[in-house]
């Protein structure tokens, strides 16, 4: 956990483009955006992957989705649409092992995803 990039961002040890913060969650702009809107929403609690989410985290995970939807609305893409993604482990391309929602929007998304 001490080596976790997103824990360091949450602790303000590494700078990031933080656009939202509360006691449970943090949102910041992805450093390598894949769409006009590409924001990451993370819990302050260190959870490595979706596989480690427990029942006690249910409220927290719901809060991440509500935060993401609020940011989408604030960025003006709520009605047009957006995508929320949580990559999990190697086949999905997860590179940072601290759960995060990708909020992607501002362009048409493709389906199925690559
Ligand atoms: P994932 O591949 O799903 O684990 O997503 C990790 C995301 O974190 C990628 O989209 C990266 O571009 C992004 N990322 C990595 N380092 C940083 C950073 N220092 N600040 C903001 N985003 C980052
Ligand atoms: Zn972490």
mmCIF file of C-alpha atoms and ligand atoms in Angstrom:
data_model
loop_
_atom_site.group_PDB
_atom_site.id
_atom_site.type_symbol
_atom_site.label_atom_id
_atom_site.label_comp_id
_atom_site.label_asym_id
_atom_site.label_seq_id
_atom_site.Cartn_x
_atom_site.Cartn_y
_atom_site.Cartn_z
ATOM 1 C CA UNK A 1 0.000 0.000 0.000
ATOM 2 C CA UNK A 2 2.856 2.385 0.795
ATOM 3 C CA UNK A 3 4.028 1.984 -2.801
ATOM 4 C CA UNK A 4 0.592 2.611 -4.258
ATOM 5 C CA UNK A 5 0.498 5.523 -6.714
ATOM 6 C CA UNK A 6 -3.130 6.393 -6.048
ATOM 7 C CA UNK A 7 -2.684 6.240 -2.253
ATOM 8 C CA UNK A 8 0.155 8.729 -2.743
ATOM 9 C CA UNK A 9 -2.093 10.979 -4.829
ATOM 10 C CA UNK A 10 -4.809 10.725 -2.149
ATOM 11 C CA UNK A 11 -2.228 11.650 0.495
ATOM 12 C CA UNK A 12 -1.069 14.605 -1.694
ATOM 13 C CA UNK A 13 2.439 13.164 -1.862
ATOM 14 C CA UNK A 14 2.218 13.167 -5.660
ATOM 15 C CA UNK A 15 0.490 16.012 -7.496
ATOM 16 C CA UNK A 16 -2.563 15.364 -9.650
ATOM 17 C CA UNK A 17 -5.286 17.391 -11.277
ATOM 18 C CA UNK A 18 -7.751 16.894 -8.445
ATOM 19 C CA UNK A 19 -11.236 18.135 -9.291
ATOM 20 C CA UNK A 20 -13.243 16.659 -6.402
ATOM 21 C CA UNK A 21 -12.554 15.404 -2.905
ATOM 22 C CA UNK A 22 -14.549 14.341 0.127
ATOM 23 C CA UNK A 23 -13.846 12.141 3.121
ATOM 24 C CA UNK A 24 -14.286 8.920 1.132
ATOM 25 C CA UNK A 25 -13.304 9.637 -2.453
ATOM 26 C CA UNK A 26 -11.088 11.630 -4.767
ATOM 27 C CA UNK A 27 -11.396 12.463 -8.454
ATOM 28 C CA UNK A 28 -8.587 13.651 -10.696
ATOM 29 C CA UNK A 29 -7.864 13.947 -14.387
ATOM 30 C CA UNK A 30 -6.203 10.967 -16.078
ATOM 31 C CA UNK A 31 -2.616 11.803 -17.037
ATOM 32 C CA UNK A 32 -3.062 10.048 -20.411
ATOM 33 C CA UNK A 33 -6.624 10.902 -21.474
ATOM 34 C CA UNK A 34 -8.387 8.555 -23.874
ATOM 35 C CA UNK A 35 -11.345 10.886 -24.475
ATOM 36 C CA UNK A 36 -12.123 14.598 -24.096
ATOM 37 C CA UNK A 37 -13.373 13.742 -20.601
ATOM 38 C CA UNK A 38 -11.243 11.167 -18.793
ATOM 39 C CA UNK A 39 -11.445 11.457 -15.034
ATOM 40 C CA UNK A 40 -10.497 8.849 -12.451
ATOM 41 C CA UNK A 41 -12.607 8.394 -9.324
ATOM 42 C CA UNK A 42 -10.932 6.507 -6.485
ATOM 43 C CA UNK A 43 -11.778 5.534 -2.925
ATOM 44 C CA UNK A 44 -9.353 6.906 -0.346
ATOM 45 C CA UNK A 45 -9.333 3.381 1.080
ATOM 46 C CA UNK A 46 -6.773 1.138 -0.585
ATOM 47 C CA UNK A 47 -8.546 -1.740 -2.346
ATOM 48 C CA UNK A 48 -6.294 -3.394 -4.965
ATOM 49 C CA UNK A 49 -8.877 -4.716 -7.421
ATOM 50 C CA UNK A 50 -12.607 -5.332 -7.740
ATOM 51 C CA UNK A 51 -11.927 -8.821 -6.425
ATOM 52 C CA UNK A 52 -11.142 -7.435 -2.966
ATOM 53 C CA UNK A 53 -14.325 -5.377 -2.634
ATOM 54 C CA UNK A 54 -16.204 -6.634 0.434
ATOM 55 C CA UNK A 55 -19.695 -6.157 1.760
ATOM 56 C CA UNK A 56 -18.468 -3.376 4.026
ATOM 57 C CA UNK A 57 -17.364 -1.494 0.888
ATOM 58 C CA UNK A 58 -20.797 -1.509 -0.769
ATOM 59 C CA UNK A 59 -21.654 2.006 0.354
ATOM 60 C CA UNK A 60 -18.227 3.233 -0.670
ATOM 61 C CA UNK A 61 -18.482 1.750 -4.150
ATOM 62 C CA UNK A 62 -21.952 3.209 -4.595
ATOM 63 C CA UNK A 63 -20.508 6.557 -3.576
ATOM 64 C CA UNK A 64 -17.863 6.264 -6.310
ATOM 65 C CA UNK A 65 -20.580 5.751 -8.930
ATOM 66 C CA UNK A 66 -22.654 8.636 -7.609
ATOM 67 C CA UNK A 67 -19.565 10.868 -7.579
ATOM 68 C CA UNK A 68 -18.727 9.865 -11.149
ATOM 69 C CA UNK A 69 -22.268 10.616 -12.305
ATOM 70 C CA UNK A 70 -22.181 14.001 -10.576
ATOM 71 C CA UNK A 71 -18.898 14.875 -12.283
ATOM 72 C CA UNK A 72 -20.315 13.751 -15.640
ATOM 73 C CA UNK A 73 -23.234 16.102 -15.105
ATOM 74 C CA UNK A 74 -20.946 18.947 -14.033
ATOM 75 C CA UNK A 75 -18.863 18.415 -17.182
ATOM 76 C CA UNK A 76 -21.968 18.569 -19.347
ATOM 77 C CA UNK A 77 -21.915 15.001 -20.633
ATOM 78 C CA UNK A 78 -24.658 13.512 -18.485
ATOM 79 C CA UNK A 79 -27.367 13.670 -21.130
ATOM 80 C CA UNK A 80 -25.169 12.818 -24.121
ATOM 81 C CA UNK A 81 -23.676 9.882 -22.280
ATOM 82 C CA UNK A 82 -20.513 8.565 -20.772
ATOM 83 C CA UNK A 83 -18.810 5.321 -19.864
ATOM 84 C CA UNK A 84 -17.696 4.092 -16.437
ATOM 85 C CA UNK A 85 -14.996 1.421 -16.491
ATOM 86 C CA UNK A 86 -13.194 -0.524 -13.777
ATOM 87 C CA UNK A 87 -10.388 -2.562 -15.319
ATOM 88 C CA UNK A 88 -9.534 -5.629 -13.273
ATOM 89 C CA UNK A 89 -6.240 -7.516 -13.582
ATOM 90 C CA UNK A 90 -4.115 -8.275 -16.614
ATOM 91 C CA UNK A 91 -6.614 -9.173 -19.322
ATOM 92 C CA UNK A 92 -8.477 -5.934 -18.723
ATOM 93 C CA UNK A 93 -5.266 -3.909 -18.754
ATOM 94 C CA UNK A 94 -5.266 -2.790 -15.119
ATOM 95 C CA UNK A 95 -2.003 -1.000 -14.426
ATOM 96 C CA UNK A 96 -2.661 0.698 -11.079
ATOM 97 C CA UNK A 97 -3.730 -1.716 -8.371
ATOM 98 C CA UNK A 98 -5.963 0.613 -6.378
ATOM 99 C CA UNK A 99 -9.536 0.406 -7.606
ATOM 100 C CA UNK A 100 -10.691 3.324 -9.717
ATOM 101 C CA UNK A 101 -13.534 4.196 -12.000
ATOM 102 C CA UNK A 102 -12.626 5.659 -15.356
ATOM 103 C CA UNK A 103 -15.173 8.298 -16.378
ATOM 104 C CA UNK A 104 -14.915 8.577 -20.159
ATOM 105 C CA UNK A 105 -16.944 10.857 -22.373
ATOM 106 C CA UNK A 106 -17.112 13.796 -24.697
ATOM 107 C CA UNK A 107 -17.016 11.557 -27.756
ATOM 108 C CA UNK A 108 -18.902 8.541 -29.077
ATOM 109 C CA UNK A 109 -17.706 5.338 -27.439
ATOM 110 C CA UNK A 110 -17.296 2.116 -29.364
ATOM 111 C CA UNK A 111 -18.794 -1.234 -28.472
ATOM 112 C CA UNK A 112 -17.493 -3.834 -27.964
ATOM 113 C CA UNK A 113 -14.502 -2.137 -26.321
ATOM 114 C CA UNK A 114 -11.065 -3.170 -27.526
HETATM 115 P P1 LIG B 1 -5.878 1.169 -15.318
HETATM 116 O O1 LIG B 1 -5.034 0.839 -16.525
HETATM 117 O O2 LIG B 1 -7.322 0.852 -15.442
HETATM 118 O O3 LIG B 1 -5.247 0.617 -14.061
HETATM 119 O O4 LIG B 1 -5.852 2.752 -15.215
HETATM 120 C C1 LIG B 1 -4.801 3.476 -14.665
HETATM 121 C C2 LIG B 1 -4.912 4.868 -15.202
HETATM 122 O O5 LIG B 1 -4.142 5.724 -14.384
HETATM 123 C C3 LIG B 1 -4.397 5.033 -16.636
HETATM 124 O O6 LIG B 1 -5.465 5.516 -17.463
HETATM 125 C C4 LIG B 1 -3.262 6.039 -16.487
HETATM 126 O O7 LIG B 1 -3.195 6.943 -17.568
HETATM 127 C C5 LIG B 1 -3.612 6.730 -15.200
HETATM 128 N N1 LIG B 1 -2.499 7.305 -14.473
HETATM 129 C C6 LIG B 1 -1.298 6.731 -14.223
HETATM 130 N N2 LIG B 1 -0.536 7.559 -13.486
HETATM 131 C C7 LIG B 1 -1.269 8.677 -13.266
HETATM 132 C C8 LIG B 1 -1.045 9.893 -12.575
HETATM 133 N N3 LIG B 1 0.122 10.150 -11.944
HETATM 134 N N4 LIG B 1 -2.015 10.833 -12.570
HETATM 135 C C9 LIG B 1 -3.193 10.595 -13.205
HETATM 136 N N5 LIG B 1 -3.472 9.460 -13.860
HETATM 137 C C10 LIG B 1 -2.530 8.509 -13.897
HETATM 138 ZN ZN1 LIG B 2 -3.718 2.498 -2.887
#
